mmCIF file of C-alpha atoms in Angstrom:
data_model
loop_
_atom_site.group_PDB
_atom_site.id
_atom_site.type_symbol
_atom_site.label_atom_id
_atom_site.label_comp_id
_atom_site.label_asym_id
_atom_site.label_seq_id
_atom_site.Cartn_x
_atom_site.Cartn_y
_atom_site.Cartn_z
ATOM 1 C CA MET Q 26 21.103 40.696 -9.325
ATOM 2 C CA ILE Q 27 23.114 43.610 -10.820
ATOM 3 C CA PHE Q 28 26.341 41.671 -10.471
ATOM 4 C CA PHE Q 29 24.699 38.764 -12.079
ATOM 5 C CA LEU Q 30 23.414 40.626 -15.030
ATOM 6 C CA SER Q 31 26.683 42.303 -15.540
ATOM 7 C CA ARG Q 32 28.221 39.066 -16.739
ATOM 8 C CA PHE Q 33 26.230 38.800 -19.803
ATOM 9 C CA ASN Q 34 25.323 40.583 -22.867
ATOM 10 C CA LYS Q 35 22.686 42.447 -20.839
ATOM 11 C CA THR Q 36 20.481 43.648 -23.726
ATOM 12 C CA LYS Q 37 20.406 40.160 -25.408
ATOM 13 C CA PHE Q 38 19.844 38.179 -22.167
ATOM 14 C CA ILE Q 39 17.211 40.491 -20.878
ATOM 15 C CA GLU Q 40 15.328 40.562 -24.340
ATOM 16 C CA ASP Q 41 15.482 36.767 -24.301
ATOM 17 C CA ILE Q 42 14.186 36.425 -20.773
ATOM 18 C CA SER Q 43 11.413 39.010 -21.542
ATOM 19 C CA TYR Q 44 10.181 37.048 -24.595
ATOM 20 C CA THR Q 45 10.328 33.666 -22.944
ATOM 21 C CA THR Q 46 8.706 34.971 -19.910
ATOM 22 C CA PHE Q 47 5.895 36.975 -21.539
ATOM 23 C CA SER Q 48 5.150 33.789 -23.747
ATOM 24 C CA LYS Q 49 4.942 31.682 -20.622
ATOM 25 C CA ILE Q 50 2.739 33.986 -18.765
ATOM 26 C CA VAL Q 51 0.299 33.958 -21.757
ATOM 27 C CA SER Q 52 0.505 30.113 -21.775
ATOM 28 C CA VAL Q 53 0.043 29.918 -17.982
ATOM 29 C CA ILE Q 54 -2.977 32.406 -18.114
ATOM 30 C CA VAL Q 55 -4.623 30.229 -20.879
ATOM 31 C CA GLY Q 56 -3.924 27.217 -19.068
ATOM 32 C CA PHE Q 57 -5.532 28.644 -15.992
ATOM 33 C CA ILE Q 58 -8.775 29.730 -18.020
ATOM 34 C CA ILE Q 59 -8.820 26.162 -19.260
ATOM 35 C CA LYS Q 60 -8.611 24.543 -15.827
ATOM 36 C CA ILE Q 61 -11.572 26.848 -14.782
ATOM 37 C CA VAL Q 62 -13.586 25.867 -17.762
ATOM 38 C CA ILE Q 63 -12.852 22.082 -17.028
ATOM 39 C CA ALA Q 64 -13.866 22.526 -13.176
ATOM 40 C CA ARG Q 65 -17.067 24.496 -14.083
ATOM 41 C CA LEU Q 66 -18.348 22.438 -17.004
ATOM 42 C CA LEU Q 67 -17.286 19.004 -16.253
ATOM 43 C CA THR Q 68 -17.959 16.689 -13.328
ATOM 44 C CA LYS Q 69 -15.340 16.166 -10.732
ATOM 45 C CA GLU Q 70 -15.066 12.553 -11.766
ATOM 46 C CA ASP Q 71 -14.462 13.587 -15.257
ATOM 47 C CA PHE Q 72 -11.615 15.882 -14.143
ATOM 48 C CA GLY Q 73 -10.291 13.023 -12.176
ATOM 49 C CA ILE Q 74 -10.223 10.826 -15.506
ATOM 50 C CA ILE Q 75 -8.571 13.698 -17.365
ATOM 51 C CA SER Q 76 -5.917 14.065 -14.535
ATOM 52 C CA VAL Q 77 -5.009 10.407 -14.457
ATOM 53 C CA LEU Q 78 -4.826 9.821 -18.076
ATOM 54 C CA THR Q 79 -2.840 12.990 -18.847
ATOM 55 C CA SER Q 80 -0.437 11.996 -16.041
ATOM 56 C CA ILE Q 81 0.152 8.498 -17.810
ATOM 57 C CA SER Q 82 0.481 10.002 -21.185
ATOM 58 C CA ALA Q 83 2.944 12.675 -19.928
ATOM 59 C CA TYR Q 84 5.141 9.871 -18.510
ATOM 60 C CA PHE Q 85 5.394 8.278 -21.909
ATOM 61 C CA ASP Q 86 5.907 11.506 -23.575
ATOM 62 C CA MET Q 87 9.128 11.634 -21.488
ATOM 63 C CA ILE Q 88 10.153 8.139 -22.831
ATOM 64 C CA ALA Q 89 9.596 9.442 -26.361
ATOM 65 C CA ASP Q 90 11.940 12.308 -25.716
ATOM 66 C CA PHE Q 91 14.544 9.798 -24.303
ATOM 67 C CA SER Q 92 16.329 12.784 -22.791
ATOM 68 C CA THR Q 93 18.057 13.432 -26.095
ATOM 69 C CA HIS Q 94 16.831 17.093 -26.254
ATOM 70 C CA SER Q 95 19.427 18.548 -23.684
ATOM 71 C CA ILE Q 96 22.338 16.447 -25.123
ATOM 72 C CA THR Q 97 21.503 17.495 -28.726
ATOM 73 C CA GLN Q 98 21.320 21.109 -27.653
ATOM 74 C CA ARG Q 99 24.804 20.814 -25.988
ATOM 75 C CA ASN Q 100 26.262 19.184 -29.043
ATOM 76 C CA ILE Q 101 24.740 21.814 -31.340
ATOM 77 C CA ILE Q 102 26.082 24.715 -29.058
ATOM 78 C CA ASN Q 103 29.460 23.367 -28.973
ATOM 79 C CA ASN Q 104 29.680 22.666 -32.896
ATOM 80 C CA LYS Q 105 27.197 25.082 -34.605
ATOM 81 C CA GLU Q 106 28.867 24.445 -37.987
ATOM 82 C CA ASP Q 107 27.794 20.695 -37.904
ATOM 83 C CA CYS Q 108 24.394 21.466 -36.597
ATOM 84 C CA SER Q 109 22.471 19.638 -39.414
ATOM 85 C CA LYS Q 110 24.188 16.325 -38.577
ATOM 86 C CA HIS Q 111 23.467 16.672 -34.833
ATOM 87 C CA TYR Q 112 19.705 17.670 -35.459
ATOM 88 C CA PHE Q 113 19.022 14.688 -37.905
ATOM 89 C CA ILE Q 114 20.742 12.251 -35.362
ATOM 90 C CA TYR Q 115 18.155 13.526 -32.911
ATOM 91 C CA VAL Q 116 15.324 13.341 -35.311
ATOM 92 C CA ASN Q 117 16.082 9.676 -36.269
ATOM 93 C CA THR Q 118 16.545 8.791 -32.564
ATOM 94 C CA LYS Q 119 13.233 10.508 -31.587
ATOM 95 C CA ILE Q 120 11.267 8.429 -34.254
ATOM 96 C CA ILE Q 121 12.562 5.251 -32.690
ATOM 97 C CA THR Q 122 11.933 6.106 -29.087
ATOM 98 C CA MET Q 123 8.472 7.637 -30.012
ATOM 99 C CA LEU Q 124 7.378 4.218 -31.444
ATOM 100 C CA ILE Q 125 8.650 2.385 -28.324
ATOM 101 C CA SER Q 126 6.943 4.861 -25.983
ATOM 102 C CA VAL Q 127 3.647 4.456 -27.712
ATOM 103 C CA VAL Q 128 3.619 0.696 -27.508
ATOM 104 C CA LEU Q 129 4.527 0.779 -23.725
ATOM 105 C CA PHE Q 130 1.732 3.441 -23.086
ATOM 106 C CA VAL Q 131 -0.839 1.090 -24.686
ATOM 107 C CA ILE Q 132 0.387 -1.799 -22.591
ATOM 108 C CA THR Q 133 0.447 0.182 -19.385
ATOM 109 C CA ALA Q 134 -3.054 1.543 -19.871
ATOM 110 C CA PHE Q 135 -4.405 -1.854 -20.428
ATOM 111 C CA LEU Q 136 -2.708 -3.202 -17.343
ATOM 112 C CA LEU Q 137 -4.018 -0.420 -15.115
ATOM 113 C CA GLY Q 138 -7.484 -1.098 -16.360
ATOM 114 C CA TYR Q 139 -8.116 2.152 -18.390
ATOM 115 C CA PHE Q 140 -8.988 0.423 -21.510
ATOM 116 C CA GLN Q 141 -12.644 1.175 -20.821
ATOM 117 C CA TYR Q 142 -11.784 4.721 -22.127
ATOM 118 C CA LYS Q 143 -10.840 3.054 -25.643
ATOM 119 C CA LEU Q 144 -11.663 6.393 -27.515
ATOM 120 C CA ILE Q 145 -9.514 8.417 -25.264
ATOM 121 C CA ILE Q 146 -6.650 6.053 -25.401
ATOM 122 C CA CYS Q 147 -6.611 6.064 -29.199
ATOM 123 C CA ILE Q 148 -6.673 9.857 -29.316
ATOM 124 C CA ILE Q 149 -3.766 10.113 -26.737
ATOM 125 C CA VAL Q 150 -1.626 7.680 -29.044
ATOM 126 C CA SER Q 151 -2.319 9.805 -32.019
ATOM 127 C CA THR Q 152 -1.442 13.018 -30.127
ATOM 128 C CA MET Q 153 1.696 11.609 -28.732
ATOM 129 C CA ILE Q 154 3.048 10.799 -32.189
ATOM 130 C CA ILE Q 155 2.189 14.327 -33.577
ATOM 131 C CA ASN Q 156 3.577 16.097 -30.455
ATOM 132 C CA VAL Q 157 6.809 14.295 -30.870
ATOM 133 C CA LEU Q 158 7.086 15.654 -34.335
ATOM 134 C CA TYR Q 159 6.014 19.040 -33.466
ATOM 135 C CA ILE Q 160 8.554 19.471 -30.698
ATOM 136 C CA MET Q 161 11.714 18.460 -32.737
ATOM 137 C CA PRO Q 162 12.560 21.868 -34.460
ATOM 138 C CA ILE Q 163 12.361 23.603 -31.241
ATOM 139 C CA VAL Q 164 15.809 22.348 -30.150
ATOM 140 C CA LEU Q 165 17.442 24.261 -33.063
ATOM 141 C CA LEU Q 166 15.741 27.653 -31.700
ATOM 142 C CA GLU Q 167 17.149 27.057 -28.344
ATOM 143 C CA ALA Q 168 20.598 26.154 -29.458
ATOM 144 C CA PHE Q 169 20.940 29.217 -31.491
ATOM 145 C CA GLU Q 170 19.189 31.320 -28.964
ATOM 146 C CA ASN Q 171 16.407 32.574 -31.319
ATOM 147 C CA PHE Q 172 14.109 32.985 -28.370
ATOM 148 C CA LYS Q 173 11.972 35.554 -29.907
ATOM 149 C CA LEU Q 174 10.640 33.060 -32.567
ATOM 150 C CA TYR Q 175 10.443 30.385 -29.815
ATOM 151 C CA SER Q 176 8.251 32.643 -27.747
ATOM 152 C CA LYS Q 177 6.017 33.537 -30.669
ATOM 153 C CA ILE Q 178 5.337 29.772 -31.361
ATOM 154 C CA MET Q 179 4.495 29.302 -27.729
ATOM 155 C CA ILE Q 180 1.937 32.157 -27.937
ATOM 156 C CA TYR Q 181 0.339 30.803 -31.080
ATOM 157 C CA VAL Q 182 0.088 27.473 -29.538
ATOM 158 C CA ALA Q 183 -1.355 28.858 -26.397
ATOM 159 C CA PHE Q 184 -4.247 30.619 -28.162
ATOM 160 C CA ILE Q 185 -5.037 27.553 -30.180
ATOM 161 C CA ASN Q 186 -5.186 25.575 -27.026
ATOM 162 C CA LEU Q 187 -7.673 28.167 -25.533
ATOM 163 C CA ILE Q 188 -9.790 28.093 -28.776
ATOM 164 C CA PHE Q 189 -10.116 24.456 -29.306
ATOM 165 C CA GLN Q 190 -10.299 23.171 -25.736
ATOM 166 C CA CYS Q 191 -12.920 25.898 -24.538
ATOM 167 C CA SER Q 192 -15.115 25.349 -27.685
ATOM 168 C CA PHE Q 193 -15.182 21.588 -27.435
ATOM 169 C CA LEU Q 194 -15.789 21.615 -23.712
ATOM 170 C CA TYR Q 195 -18.517 24.151 -23.968
ATOM 171 C CA PHE Q 196 -20.506 22.302 -26.784
ATOM 172 C CA LEU Q 197 -19.798 18.676 -25.768
ATOM 173 C CA ARG Q 198 -18.950 18.753 -21.979
ATOM 174 C CA SER Q 199 -17.186 15.460 -21.505
ATOM 175 C CA ALA Q 200 -13.704 14.192 -20.993
ATOM 176 C CA GLU Q 201 -13.746 12.767 -24.461
ATOM 177 C CA ALA Q 202 -14.298 16.103 -25.817
ATOM 178 C CA LEU Q 203 -11.220 17.598 -24.233
ATOM 179 C CA PHE Q 204 -9.034 14.778 -25.721
ATOM 180 C CA VAL Q 205 -10.425 15.214 -29.209
ATOM 181 C CA SER Q 206 -9.589 19.001 -28.897
ATOM 182 C CA LEU Q 207 -5.959 18.078 -27.865
ATOM 183 C CA PHE Q 208 -5.621 16.088 -31.194
ATOM 184 C CA PHE Q 209 -6.618 19.107 -33.257
ATOM 185 C CA ILE Q 210 -4.366 21.315 -31.205
ATOM 186 C CA SER Q 211 -1.331 19.079 -31.946
ATOM 187 C CA LEU Q 212 -2.171 19.147 -35.644
ATOM 188 C CA SER Q 213 -2.228 22.881 -35.478
ATOM 189 C CA SER Q 214 0.820 23.246 -33.431
ATOM 190 C CA LEU Q 215 2.847 20.847 -35.964
ATOM 191 C CA TYR Q 216 1.901 23.068 -38.937
ATOM 192 C CA ILE Q 217 2.654 26.247 -37.050
ATOM 193 C CA CYS Q 218 6.254 25.081 -35.783
ATOM 194 C CA TYR Q 219 7.226 23.750 -39.028
ATOM 195 C CA LYS Q 220 6.124 26.701 -40.965
ATOM 196 C CA MET Q 221 7.828 29.250 -38.542
ATOM 197 C CA VAL Q 222 10.894 27.484 -37.911
ATOM 198 C CA GLY Q 223 11.351 26.534 -41.573
ATOM 199 C CA PHE Q 224 12.011 30.185 -42.332
ATOM 200 C CA GLU Q 225 15.057 30.158 -40.211
ATOM 201 C CA PHE Q 226 16.291 26.469 -40.735
ATOM 202 C CA ASN Q 227 15.143 25.203 -44.152
ATOM 203 C CA MET Q 228 16.973 21.943 -43.499
ATOM 204 C CA ILE Q 229 14.150 20.615 -41.322
ATOM 205 C CA TYR Q 230 12.066 20.012 -44.464
ATOM 206 C CA HIS Q 231 14.572 17.578 -45.761
ATOM 207 C CA PHE Q 232 14.740 14.411 -43.846
ATOM 208 C CA LYS Q 233 18.159 12.654 -43.827
ATOM 209 C CA LYS Q 234 19.056 9.177 -42.634
ATOM 210 C CA VAL Q 235 22.063 8.836 -40.460
ATOM 211 C CA LYS Q 236 24.307 6.274 -39.461
ATOM 212 C CA PHE Q 237 23.086 3.846 -36.805
ATOM 213 C CA LEU Q 238 26.375 4.190 -34.896
ATOM 214 C CA ASP Q 239 25.681 7.955 -34.470
ATOM 215 C CA ILE Q 240 22.126 7.102 -33.040
ATOM 216 C CA LYS Q 241 23.587 4.515 -30.881
ATOM 217 C CA LYS Q 242 26.194 7.093 -29.532
ATOM 218 C CA LEU Q 243 23.400 9.709 -28.671
ATOM 219 C CA ILE Q 244 21.327 6.870 -27.072
ATOM 220 C CA GLN Q 245 24.215 5.899 -24.990
ATOM 221 C CA GLU Q 246 25.068 9.513 -23.914
ATOM 222 C CA ALA Q 247 21.306 10.158 -23.085
ATOM 223 C CA PHE Q 248 20.644 6.698 -21.450
ATOM 224 C CA PRO Q 249 21.578 7.631 -17.844
ATOM 225 C CA ILE Q 250 19.338 10.855 -18.085
ATOM 226 C CA PHE Q 251 16.591 8.858 -19.689
ATOM 227 C CA ILE Q 252 16.460 6.360 -16.962
ATOM 228 C CA GLY Q 253 16.949 9.047 -14.373
ATOM 229 C CA ASN Q 254 13.921 10.894 -15.973
ATOM 230 C CA PHE Q 255 12.056 7.575 -15.891
ATOM 231 C CA PHE Q 256 12.420 7.321 -12.120
ATOM 232 C CA TYR Q 257 11.785 11.024 -11.911
ATOM 233 C CA MET Q 258 8.574 10.838 -13.656
ATOM 234 C CA LEU Q 259 7.636 7.709 -11.908
ATOM 235 C CA TYR Q 260 7.640 9.606 -8.573
ATOM 236 C CA TYR Q 261 6.549 12.788 -10.279
ATOM 237 C CA ARG Q 262 3.501 11.405 -11.831
ATOM 238 C CA ILE Q 263 2.542 8.355 -9.848
ATOM 239 C CA ASP Q 264 1.256 10.634 -6.979
ATOM 240 C CA THR Q 265 -1.977 11.344 -8.842
ATOM 241 C CA ILE Q 266 -2.478 7.630 -9.835
ATOM 242 C CA MET Q 267 -1.822 6.317 -6.467
ATOM 243 C CA ILE Q 268 -4.444 8.915 -4.871
ATOM 244 C CA GLU Q 269 -6.946 7.687 -7.504
ATOM 245 C CA LYS Q 270 -6.420 4.098 -6.621
ATOM 246 C CA MET Q 271 -6.228 4.599 -2.777
ATOM 247 C CA VAL Q 272 -8.676 7.383 -2.212
ATOM 248 C CA GLY Q 273 -10.589 8.174 -5.357
ATOM 249 C CA LEU Q 274 -11.001 10.214 -8.534
ATOM 250 C CA GLU Q 275 -12.261 13.192 -6.831
ATOM 251 C CA SER Q 276 -9.242 13.516 -4.482
ATOM 252 C CA ALA Q 277 -6.992 12.848 -7.447
ATOM 253 C CA ALA Q 278 -8.684 15.788 -9.257
ATOM 254 C CA GLU Q 279 -7.954 18.215 -6.241
ATOM 255 C CA TYR Q 280 -4.345 17.119 -5.987
ATOM 256 C CA ASN Q 281 -3.821 17.439 -9.721
ATOM 257 C CA LEU Q 282 -5.307 20.883 -9.865
ATOM 258 C CA GLY Q 283 -3.189 22.224 -6.886
ATOM 259 C CA PHE Q 284 -0.230 20.567 -8.304
ATOM 260 C CA THR Q 285 -0.670 21.776 -12.010
ATOM 261 C CA ILE Q 286 -1.119 25.311 -10.907
ATOM 262 C CA ALA Q 287 2.077 25.087 -8.827
ATOM 263 C CA ASN Q 288 3.936 23.732 -11.788
ATOM 264 C CA GLN Q 289 2.741 26.599 -14.016
ATOM 265 C CA LEU Q 290 4.121 28.977 -11.356
ATOM 266 C CA LEU Q 291 7.428 27.079 -11.793
ATOM 267 C CA GLU Q 292 7.256 27.686 -15.494
ATOM 268 C CA ILE Q 293 6.900 31.415 -15.022
ATOM 269 C CA LEU Q 294 9.402 31.987 -12.261
ATOM 270 C CA TRP Q 295 12.143 29.474 -13.466
ATOM 271 C CA VAL Q 296 11.869 27.251 -16.451
ATOM 272 C CA GLN Q 297 11.947 30.158 -19.000
ATOM 273 C CA PHE Q 298 14.932 31.499 -17.140
ATOM 274 C CA ILE Q 299 16.811 28.260 -17.272
ATOM 275 C CA VAL Q 300 15.971 27.778 -20.996
ATOM 276 C CA VAL Q 301 17.750 30.966 -21.840
ATOM 277 C CA PHE Q 302 20.521 30.567 -19.272
ATOM 278 C CA TYR Q 303 21.465 27.004 -20.248
ATOM 279 C CA PRO Q 304 23.463 27.962 -23.498
ATOM 280 C CA ARG Q 305 25.342 30.349 -21.381
ATOM 281 C CA MET Q 306 26.126 27.686 -18.777
ATOM 282 C CA VAL Q 307 27.737 25.720 -21.352
ATOM 283 C CA GLN Q 308 29.841 28.560 -22.511
ATOM 284 C CA MET Q 309 30.914 29.571 -18.985
ATOM 285 C CA TYR Q 310 31.692 25.940 -18.243
ATOM 286 C CA ASN Q 311 34.323 26.022 -20.859
ATOM 287 C CA GLU Q 312 35.582 29.529 -19.968
ATOM 288 C CA SER Q 313 35.374 30.159 -16.328
ATOM 289 C CA LEU Q 314 34.061 27.651 -13.759
ATOM 290 C CA VAL Q 315 34.673 30.030 -10.865
ATOM 291 C CA ARG Q 316 32.398 32.600 -12.377
ATOM 292 C CA LEU Q 317 29.784 29.977 -13.239
ATOM 293 C CA SER Q 318 29.884 28.710 -9.668
ATOM 294 C CA SER Q 319 29.601 32.152 -8.120
ATOM 295 C CA LEU Q 320 26.486 32.894 -10.485
ATOM 296 C CA MET Q 321 24.926 29.601 -9.472
ATOM 297 C CA GLU Q 322 25.076 30.548 -5.766
ATOM 298 C CA GLN Q 323 23.512 33.965 -6.399
ATOM 299 C CA ILE Q 324 20.720 32.529 -8.332
ATOM 300 C CA PHE Q 325 20.215 29.991 -5.587
ATOM 301 C CA ILE Q 326 19.896 32.806 -2.944
ATOM 302 C CA ILE Q 327 17.513 34.805 -5.073
ATOM 303 C CA LEU Q 328 15.153 31.833 -5.599
ATOM 304 C CA ILE Q 329 15.077 31.289 -1.841
ATOM 305 C CA PHE Q 330 13.449 34.874 -1.331
ATOM 306 C CA ILE Q 331 11.172 34.473 -4.350
ATOM 307 C CA TYR Q 332 9.523 31.314 -3.374
ATOM 308 C CA LEU Q 333 9.397 32.366 0.240
ATOM 309 C CA LEU Q 334 7.313 35.234 -0.789
ATOM 310 C CA VAL Q 335 5.216 33.107 -3.003
ATOM 311 C CA PHE Q 336 4.629 30.601 -0.033
ATOM 312 C CA LEU Q 337 3.561 33.382 2.548
ATOM 313 C CA THR Q 338 1.202 35.041 0.004
ATOM 314 C CA SER Q 339 -0.336 31.613 -0.957
ATOM 315 C CA TYR Q 340 -0.625 30.596 2.751
ATOM 316 C CA TYR Q 341 -3.237 33.306 3.473
ATOM 317 C CA LEU Q 342 -4.913 33.614 -0.032
ATOM 318 C CA SER Q 343 -5.007 30.409 -2.032
ATOM 319 C CA GLY Q 344 -7.819 28.612 -0.229
ATOM 320 C CA TYR Q 345 -10.138 31.604 -0.849
ATOM 321 C CA ILE Q 346 -8.951 32.066 -4.427
ATOM 322 C CA PHE Q 347 -9.241 28.439 -5.550
ATOM 323 C CA GLY Q 348 -12.727 28.136 -3.913
ATOM 324 C CA TYR Q 349 -13.916 31.327 -5.612
ATOM 325 C CA ILE Q 350 -12.444 30.585 -9.014
ATOM 326 C CA PHE Q 351 -12.738 26.811 -9.421
ATOM 327 C CA GLY Q 352 -15.817 26.336 -7.170
ATOM 328 C CA ALA Q 353 -16.119 25.381 -3.333
ATOM 329 C CA GLU Q 354 -15.442 21.720 -4.129
ATOM 330 C CA TYR Q 355 -11.946 22.629 -5.093
ATOM 331 C CA LYS Q 356 -11.103 24.794 -1.939
ATOM 332 C CA ASN Q 357 -8.706 22.061 -0.801
ATOM 333 C CA ALA Q 358 -6.693 22.352 -4.025
ATOM 334 C CA GLY Q 359 -5.626 25.853 -2.707
ATOM 335 C CA THR Q 360 -3.924 24.158 0.360
ATOM 336 C CA ILE Q 361 -2.400 21.724 -1.752
ATOM 337 C CA PHE Q 362 -0.940 24.421 -4.053
ATOM 338 C CA THR Q 363 0.472 26.217 -0.993
ATOM 339 C CA TYR Q 364 2.520 23.454 0.251
ATOM 340 C CA ILE Q 365 3.587 22.055 -3.217
ATOM 341 C CA THR Q 366 5.179 25.405 -3.764
ATOM 342 C CA VAL Q 367 8.014 24.172 -1.327
ATOM 343 C CA ALA Q 368 8.435 21.103 -3.494
ATOM 344 C CA VAL Q 369 8.586 23.314 -6.560
ATOM 345 C CA PHE Q 370 11.233 25.356 -4.966
ATOM 346 C CA PHE Q 371 13.558 22.306 -4.485
ATOM 347 C CA THR Q 372 12.659 21.324 -8.177
ATOM 348 C CA SER Q 373 13.844 24.727 -9.432
ATOM 349 C CA VAL Q 374 17.201 24.607 -7.475
ATOM 350 C CA PHE Q 375 17.791 21.062 -8.457
ATOM 351 C CA SER Q 376 17.289 21.744 -12.174
ATOM 352 C CA LEU Q 377 20.189 24.516 -11.909
ATOM 353 C CA TYR Q 378 22.643 22.014 -10.447
ATOM 354 C CA TYR Q 379 21.659 19.210 -12.461
ATOM 355 C CA ARG Q 380 22.724 20.804 -15.722
ATOM 356 C CA ILE Q 381 26.212 20.892 -14.437
ATOM 357 C CA LEU Q 382 26.122 17.055 -14.594
ATOM 358 C CA VAL Q 383 24.822 17.096 -18.059
ATOM 359 C CA ILE Q 384 27.596 19.574 -19.267
ATOM 360 C CA ALA Q 385 30.300 17.577 -17.538
ATOM 361 C CA ASN Q 386 28.829 14.405 -19.031
ATOM 362 C CA LYS Q 387 28.229 12.847 -15.638
ATOM 363 C CA GLN Q 388 24.538 11.844 -16.070
ATOM 364 C CA TYR Q 389 24.883 8.622 -14.143
ATOM 365 C CA VAL Q 390 24.906 10.620 -10.921
ATOM 366 C CA TYR Q 391 21.368 11.869 -12.026
ATOM 367 C CA LEU Q 392 20.366 8.166 -12.835
ATOM 368 C CA TYR Q 393 21.325 6.823 -9.301
ATOM 369 C CA VAL Q 394 19.651 9.801 -7.460
ATOM 370 C CA MET Q 395 16.461 9.487 -9.257
ATOM 371 C CA GLY Q 396 16.202 5.748 -8.892
ATOM 372 C CA PHE Q 397 16.787 6.039 -5.282
ATOM 373 C CA GLY Q 398 14.202 8.846 -5.190
ATOM 374 C CA ALA Q 399 11.569 6.878 -7.042
ATOM 375 C CA VAL Q 400 11.770 3.935 -4.623
ATOM 376 C CA ILE Q 401 11.622 6.276 -1.417
ATOM 377 C CA ASN Q 402 8.697 8.262 -3.026
ATOM 378 C CA PHE Q 403 6.728 5.127 -3.702
ATOM 379 C CA LEU Q 404 7.308 3.621 -0.063
ATOM 380 C CA LEU Q 405 6.442 7.017 1.553
ATOM 381 C CA ASN Q 406 3.400 7.387 -0.665
ATOM 382 C CA LEU Q 407 2.066 4.172 0.580
ATOM 383 C CA TYR Q 408 2.425 5.281 4.138
ATOM 384 C CA PHE Q 409 1.392 9.024 4.028
ATOM 385 C CA ILE Q 410 -1.399 8.755 1.530
ATOM 386 C CA TYR Q 411 -3.095 5.982 3.563
ATOM 387 C CA ILE Q 412 -2.877 8.157 6.692
ATOM 388 C CA TYR Q 413 -3.361 11.758 5.126
ATOM 389 C CA LYS Q 414 -4.929 10.977 1.899
ATOM 390 C CA GLU Q 415 -4.094 13.553 -0.841
ATOM 391 C CA PHE Q 416 -2.082 15.684 1.622
ATOM 392 C CA GLY Q 417 0.093 12.760 2.356
ATOM 393 C CA ALA Q 418 1.427 12.952 -1.361
ATOM 394 C CA ILE Q 419 2.539 16.620 -0.425
ATOM 395 C CA ILE Q 420 4.684 15.441 2.369
ATOM 396 C CA THR Q 421 6.264 12.862 0.397
ATOM 397 C CA THR Q 422 7.027 15.108 -2.586
ATOM 398 C CA ILE Q 423 8.728 17.848 -0.453
ATOM 399 C CA ILE Q 424 10.918 15.146 1.372
ATOM 400 C CA VAL Q 425 12.018 13.406 -1.926
ATOM 401 C CA ASN Q 426 12.550 16.772 -3.791
ATOM 402 C CA ALA Q 427 14.610 18.201 -0.946
ATOM 403 C CA MET Q 428 16.765 14.898 -0.625
ATOM 404 C CA ILE Q 429 17.343 14.900 -4.391
ATOM 405 C CA PHE Q 430 18.386 18.627 -4.558
ATOM 406 C CA PHE Q 431 20.909 18.296 -1.768
ATOM 407 C CA ILE Q 432 22.480 15.278 -3.217
ATOM 408 C CA VAL Q 433 22.819 16.696 -6.777
ATOM 409 C CA ARG Q 434 24.112 20.082 -5.504
ATOM 410 C CA TYR Q 435 26.636 18.163 -3.411
ATOM 411 C CA LYS Q 436 27.852 16.254 -6.582
ATOM 412 C CA ALA Q 437 27.818 19.248 -8.995
ATOM 413 C CA ASN Q 438 29.917 21.264 -6.515
ATOM 414 C CA ILE Q 439 32.467 18.323 -6.380
ATOM 415 C CA ILE Q 440 32.647 18.306 -10.257
ATOM 416 C CA LEU Q 441 33.284 22.089 -10.382
ATOM 417 C CA ARG Q 442 35.987 21.902 -7.815
ATOM 418 C CA ARG Q 443 37.582 18.922 -9.367
ATOM 419 C CA VAL Q 444 37.764 20.485 -12.788
ATOM 420 C CA ASN Q 445 39.139 23.701 -11.362
ATOM 421 C CA VAL Q 446 42.068 22.019 -9.737
#
């Protein structure tokens, strides 16, 4: 680890990691409190409805992003003098993809039979639109490594979530109340983000049209990642929906709770690190691939030890902790959490090597791997969920995540060696 840190401006890097990790810890604690409130104040069936509909909406949020975020971040890092041009190409593209995603979400909700929750569907559509607008300026903070402001915004948004969701749930106690609170949270987050980012980047207040050819080029670059993410989210989010259809809402609620807490662990242990590390990966890719490859191997080894410790601790304590905090009916969610951490480990190391594909503009590899993974995941789920119920989805997730990681790591290492020749 000392060798790893010595390669950077240690003060800046450690400061950035500290800011983002602290903000994520705050966000996760808030999310944990909200999950407790939901489990204690709502029925397990309501929890199941929330789990399924948020899983579907998250899928279409990904379509709205269209995977242009990482491409735009890379473009700005490589050409900061022309950041305004790249930003507004990104903005115009996201408006188009957002409209497409909303239409597809409504059609999908109708086909899956969730139009009985019409009020919730309407609120989700409104929230999806606002969230796309809210998240756009964040790409500038990441590209210019302004993680102090980035973290401050995340903390404000976390506390807004806590206040609105807990208040609405306490007084109204329904699934609809939760989604209404999410609408007001999105509006508040939109205001805070544009207010704070605008001090650093005044250009976000002045919308500019761009040439369609520029939008087309960004879409073409992002398309392989988008389709890859489409398949990724298909196997990442379809588990909850398949459990609900094959087993029931209560099992879907248990699985979603354990899975969500495991993902929040991922956010703390890894996502904030890779957000800060990615700009440096781009720079090191252009400067010294040998150093970059060596660093990635060190990070990989460190993650093995961290997740092994998490798994062993969780194995002995998670069932008791989940049962005590969320209620005895959610004790199985603790077991789900324990084994999902294995899948989360593979997600972490995969996301490290996957970024080499993005930097090298080899996104098509990601597309093929994710398409294959989605098909395998669906077929294995049909078998394992039928036999082991919600625990079958855990087996499938571990197998598919491990398979995808090893393929992407192999391809990334080939790219690094080939460029170094």
